[in-house]
PDB file of C-alpha atoms in Angstrom:
ATOM      1  CA  MET J  86     123.850-141.273  25.525  1.00  0.00           C
ATOM      2  CA  GLU J  87     123.330-143.866  28.238  1.00  0.00           C
ATOM      3  CA  GLN J  88     123.466-142.865  31.879  1.00  0.00           C
ATOM      4  CA  VAL J  89     125.370-144.834  34.506  1.00  0.00           C
ATOM      5  CA  PRO J  90     123.099-145.511  37.506  1.00  0.00           C
ATOM      6  CA  ILE J  91     124.191-144.360  40.961  1.00  0.00           C
ATOM      7  CA  LEU J  92     122.623-146.206  43.906  1.00  0.00           C
ATOM      8  CA  LYS J  93     122.800-145.101  47.542  1.00  0.00           C
ATOM      9  CA  ILE J  94     123.270-147.962  50.011  1.00  0.00           C
ATOM     10  CA  GLY J  95     123.639-146.635  53.549  1.00  0.00           C
ATOM     11  CA  GLN J  96     126.417-144.046  53.473  1.00  0.00           C
ATOM     12  CA  THR J  97     127.869-145.423  50.225  1.00  0.00           C
ATOM     13  CA  LEU J  98     127.166-144.554  46.606  1.00  0.00           C
ATOM     14  CA  PHE J  99     127.439-147.605  44.356  1.00  0.00           C
ATOM     15  CA  VAL J 100     128.224-147.086  40.666  1.00  0.00           C
ATOM     16  CA  SER J 101     128.138-150.109  38.371  1.00  0.00           C
ATOM     17  CA  ILE J 102     129.442-149.311  34.918  1.00  0.00           C
ATOM     18  CA  GLN J 103     127.687-151.671  32.499  1.00  0.00           C
ATOM     19  CA  ILE J 104     128.120-149.671  29.284  1.00  0.00           C
ATOM     20  CA  ASP J 105     131.012-148.981  26.942  1.00  0.00           C
ATOM     21  CA  LEU J 106     132.582-145.851  28.339  1.00  0.00           C
ATOM     22  CA  GLN J 107     132.805-142.931  25.974  1.00  0.00           C
ATOM     23  CA  ASP J 108     134.268-139.556  26.867  1.00  0.00           C
ATOM     24  CA  GLU J 109     130.787-138.014  27.156  1.00  0.00           C
ATOM     25  CA  SER J 110     129.458-140.773  29.435  1.00  0.00           C
ATOM     26  CA  VAL J 111     132.461-140.451  31.775  1.00  0.00           C
ATOM     27  CA  LEU J 112     132.023-136.682  31.996  1.00  0.00           C
ATOM     28  CA  ARG J 113     128.310-137.146  32.716  1.00  0.00           C
ATOM     29  CA  LEU J 114     129.119-139.724  35.402  1.00  0.00           C
ATOM     30  CA  GLN J 115     131.536-137.259  36.981  1.00  0.00           C
ATOM     31  CA  ASP J 116     128.823-134.554  37.095  1.00  0.00           C
ATOM     32  CA  ASP J 117     126.094-136.953  38.293  1.00  0.00           C
ATOM     33  CA  LEU J 118     128.312-138.375  41.017  1.00  0.00           C
ATOM     34  CA  SER J 119     129.316-134.887  42.207  1.00  0.00           C
ATOM     35  CA  ASN J 120     125.655-133.948  42.475  1.00  0.00           C
ATOM     36  CA  GLU J 121     124.795-137.159  44.360  1.00  0.00           C
ATOM     37  CA  LEU J 122     127.647-136.603  46.818  1.00  0.00           C
ATOM     38  CA  ALA J 123     126.460-133.054  47.469  1.00  0.00           C
ATOM     39  CA  VAL J 124     122.831-134.120  47.963  1.00  0.00           C
ATOM     40  CA  THR J 125     123.333-137.334  49.963  1.00  0.00           C
ATOM     41  CA  GLY J 126     126.450-136.569  51.999  1.00  0.00           C
ATOM     42  CA  ALA J 127     127.665-140.119  51.345  1.00  0.00           C
ATOM     43  CA  HIS J 128     131.049-141.015  52.826  1.00  0.00           C
ATOM     44  CA  GLY J 129     132.050-143.678  50.318  1.00  0.00           C
ATOM     45  CA  VAL J 130     131.898-144.391  46.601  1.00  0.00           C
ATOM     46  CA  ILE J 131     132.296-147.807  45.041  1.00  0.00           C
ATOM     47  CA  ILE J 132     132.813-147.870  41.288  1.00  0.00           C
ATOM     48  CA  ASP J 133     132.364-151.359  39.856  1.00  0.00           C
ATOM     49  CA  ILE J 134     134.223-151.670  36.543  1.00  0.00           C
ATOM     50  CA  THR J 135     133.834-155.439  36.159  1.00  0.00           C
ATOM     51  CA  ALA J 136     132.169-154.988  32.753  1.00  0.00           C
ATOM     52  CA  VAL J 137     134.791-152.505  31.499  1.00  0.00           C
ATOM     53  CA  GLU J 138     137.072-154.265  29.051  1.00  0.00           C
ATOM     54  CA  ILE J 139     139.115-151.358  27.781  1.00  0.00           C
ATOM     55  CA  VAL J 140     140.218-147.941  29.021  1.00  0.00           C
ATOM     56  CA  ASP J 141     142.103-145.098  27.438  1.00  0.00           C
ATOM     57  CA  SER J 142     144.113-142.333  29.054  1.00  0.00           C
ATOM     58  CA  PHE J 143     141.117-139.973  29.227  1.00  0.00           C
ATOM     59  CA  ILE J 144     138.937-142.496  31.056  1.00  0.00           C
ATOM     60  CA  GLY J 145     141.809-143.375  33.394  1.00  0.00           C
ATOM     61  CA  ARG J 146     142.358-139.711  34.241  1.00  0.00           C
ATOM     62  CA  MET J 147     138.639-139.196  34.801  1.00  0.00           C
ATOM     63  CA  LEU J 148     138.504-142.119  37.255  1.00  0.00           C
ATOM     64  CA  SER J 149     141.304-140.455  39.183  1.00  0.00           C
ATOM     65  CA  THR J 150     139.492-137.105  38.969  1.00  0.00           C
ATOM     66  CA  ILE J 151     136.323-138.717  40.341  1.00  0.00           C
ATOM     67  CA  GLY J 152     138.403-139.832  43.337  1.00  0.00           C
ATOM     68  CA  SER J 153     139.642-136.263  43.840  1.00  0.00           C
ATOM     69  CA  ILE J 154     136.133-134.851  43.601  1.00  0.00           C
ATOM     70  CA  SER J 155     134.887-137.424  46.108  1.00  0.00           C
ATOM     71  CA  ARG J 156     137.595-136.417  48.592  1.00  0.00           C
ATOM     72  CA  LEU J 157     136.421-132.794  48.327  1.00  0.00           C
ATOM     73  CA  PHE J 158     133.014-134.063  49.507  1.00  0.00           C
ATOM     74  CA  ASP J 159     134.688-136.034  52.346  1.00  0.00           C
ATOM     75  CA  ALA J 160     134.128-139.391  50.655  1.00  0.00           C
ATOM     76  CA  GLU J 161     136.564-142.171  49.843  1.00  0.00           C
ATOM     77  CA  THR J 162     136.492-143.899  46.445  1.00  0.00           C
ATOM     78  CA  VAL J 163     137.162-147.582  45.837  1.00  0.00           C
ATOM     79  CA  ILE J 164     137.282-149.054  42.341  1.00  0.00           C
ATOM     80  CA  VAL J 165     136.335-152.730  42.272  1.00  0.00           C
ATOM     81  CA  GLY J 166     136.336-155.498  39.681  1.00  0.00           C
ATOM     82  CA  MET J 167     139.274-154.307  37.613  1.00  0.00           C
ATOM     83  CA  ARG J 168     140.235-156.778  34.882  1.00  0.00           C
ATOM     84  CA  PRO J 169     143.933-157.617  34.450  1.00  0.00           C
ATOM     85  CA  ALA J 170     143.964-156.085  30.956  1.00  0.00           C
ATOM     86  CA  VAL J 171     142.615-152.802  32.338  1.00  0.00           C
ATOM     87  CA  ALA J 172     145.224-152.770  35.109  1.00  0.00           C
ATOM     88  CA  ILE J 173     147.985-153.429  32.571  1.00  0.00           C
ATOM     89  CA  THR J 174     146.705-150.667  30.287  1.00  0.00           C
ATOM     90  CA  LEU J 175     146.515-148.135  33.130  1.00  0.00           C
ATOM     91  CA  THR J 176     150.064-149.042  34.159  1.00  0.00           C
ATOM     92  CA  GLU J 177     151.368-148.768  30.587  1.00  0.00           C
ATOM     93  CA  LEU J 178     149.723-145.347  30.309  1.00  0.00           C
ATOM     94  CA  GLY J 179     151.506-144.289  33.515  1.00  0.00           C
ATOM     95  CA  LEU J 180     148.240-143.724  35.405  1.00  0.00           C
ATOM     96  CA  SER J 181     148.334-144.611  39.087  1.00  0.00           C
ATOM     97  CA  LEU J 182     144.781-143.565  40.073  1.00  0.00           C
ATOM     98  CA  SER J 183     146.189-141.627  43.003  1.00  0.00           C
ATOM     99  CA  GLY J 184     143.742-141.108  45.823  1.00  0.00           C
ATOM    100  CA  VAL J 185     141.587-144.017  44.682  1.00  0.00           C
ATOM    101  CA  ARG J 186     141.747-147.382  46.390  1.00  0.00           C
ATOM    102  CA  THR J 187     141.098-150.645  44.602  1.00  0.00           C
ATOM    103  CA  ALA J 188     139.565-153.929  45.683  1.00  0.00           C
ATOM    104  CA  LEU J 189     138.913-157.283  44.083  1.00  0.00           C
ATOM    105  CA  ASN J 190     135.114-157.050  44.382  1.00  0.00           C
ATOM    106  CA  ALA J 191     132.290-154.980  45.907  1.00  0.00           C
ATOM    107  CA  GLU J 192     132.341-156.943  49.171  1.00  0.00           C
ATOM    108  CA  LYS J 193     136.039-156.147  49.669  1.00  0.00           C
ATOM    109  CA  GLY J 194     135.369-152.538  48.662  1.00  0.00           C
ATOM    110  CA  LEU J 195     132.729-152.206  51.365  1.00  0.00           C
ATOM    111  CA  GLU J 196     135.163-153.685  53.892  1.00  0.00           C
ATOM    112  CA  ILE J 197     137.687-150.982  52.964  1.00  0.00           C
ATOM    113  CA  LEU J 198     135.081-148.229  53.328  1.00  0.00           C
ATOM    114  CA  ASN J 199     133.883-149.641  56.657  1.00  0.00           C
ATOM    115  CA  GLY J 200     137.442-149.714  58.017  1.00  0.00           C
ATOM    116  CA  LYS J 201     137.805-153.480  58.161  1.00  0.00           C
ATOM    117  CA  THR J 202     140.817-153.529  55.854  1.00  0.00           C
TER     118      THR J 202
END
């Protein structure tokens, strides 16, 4: 099973998903990100899903759960690079990703986390 890398840039954890998401990889990402938040004390998480072409209800729920976990560690989560097809699918599944902000790209996501938007 491939691991999704988590990079720390300043007070932000940057996650770039470049693999096909399977249930196991999303659960591992959730655990890895929780551990990184606890160790680093980061105040923001950017999850880049530019390469993600398809999501199902489980993956959508887990993205929302990651946002909830981040809030427990006093960090805000921004999902960036969402494709229109992914947004449509999440909407059709009735998933709103509550507690997670979205931005067009990583630059805009950093602006949100730095309070410029």
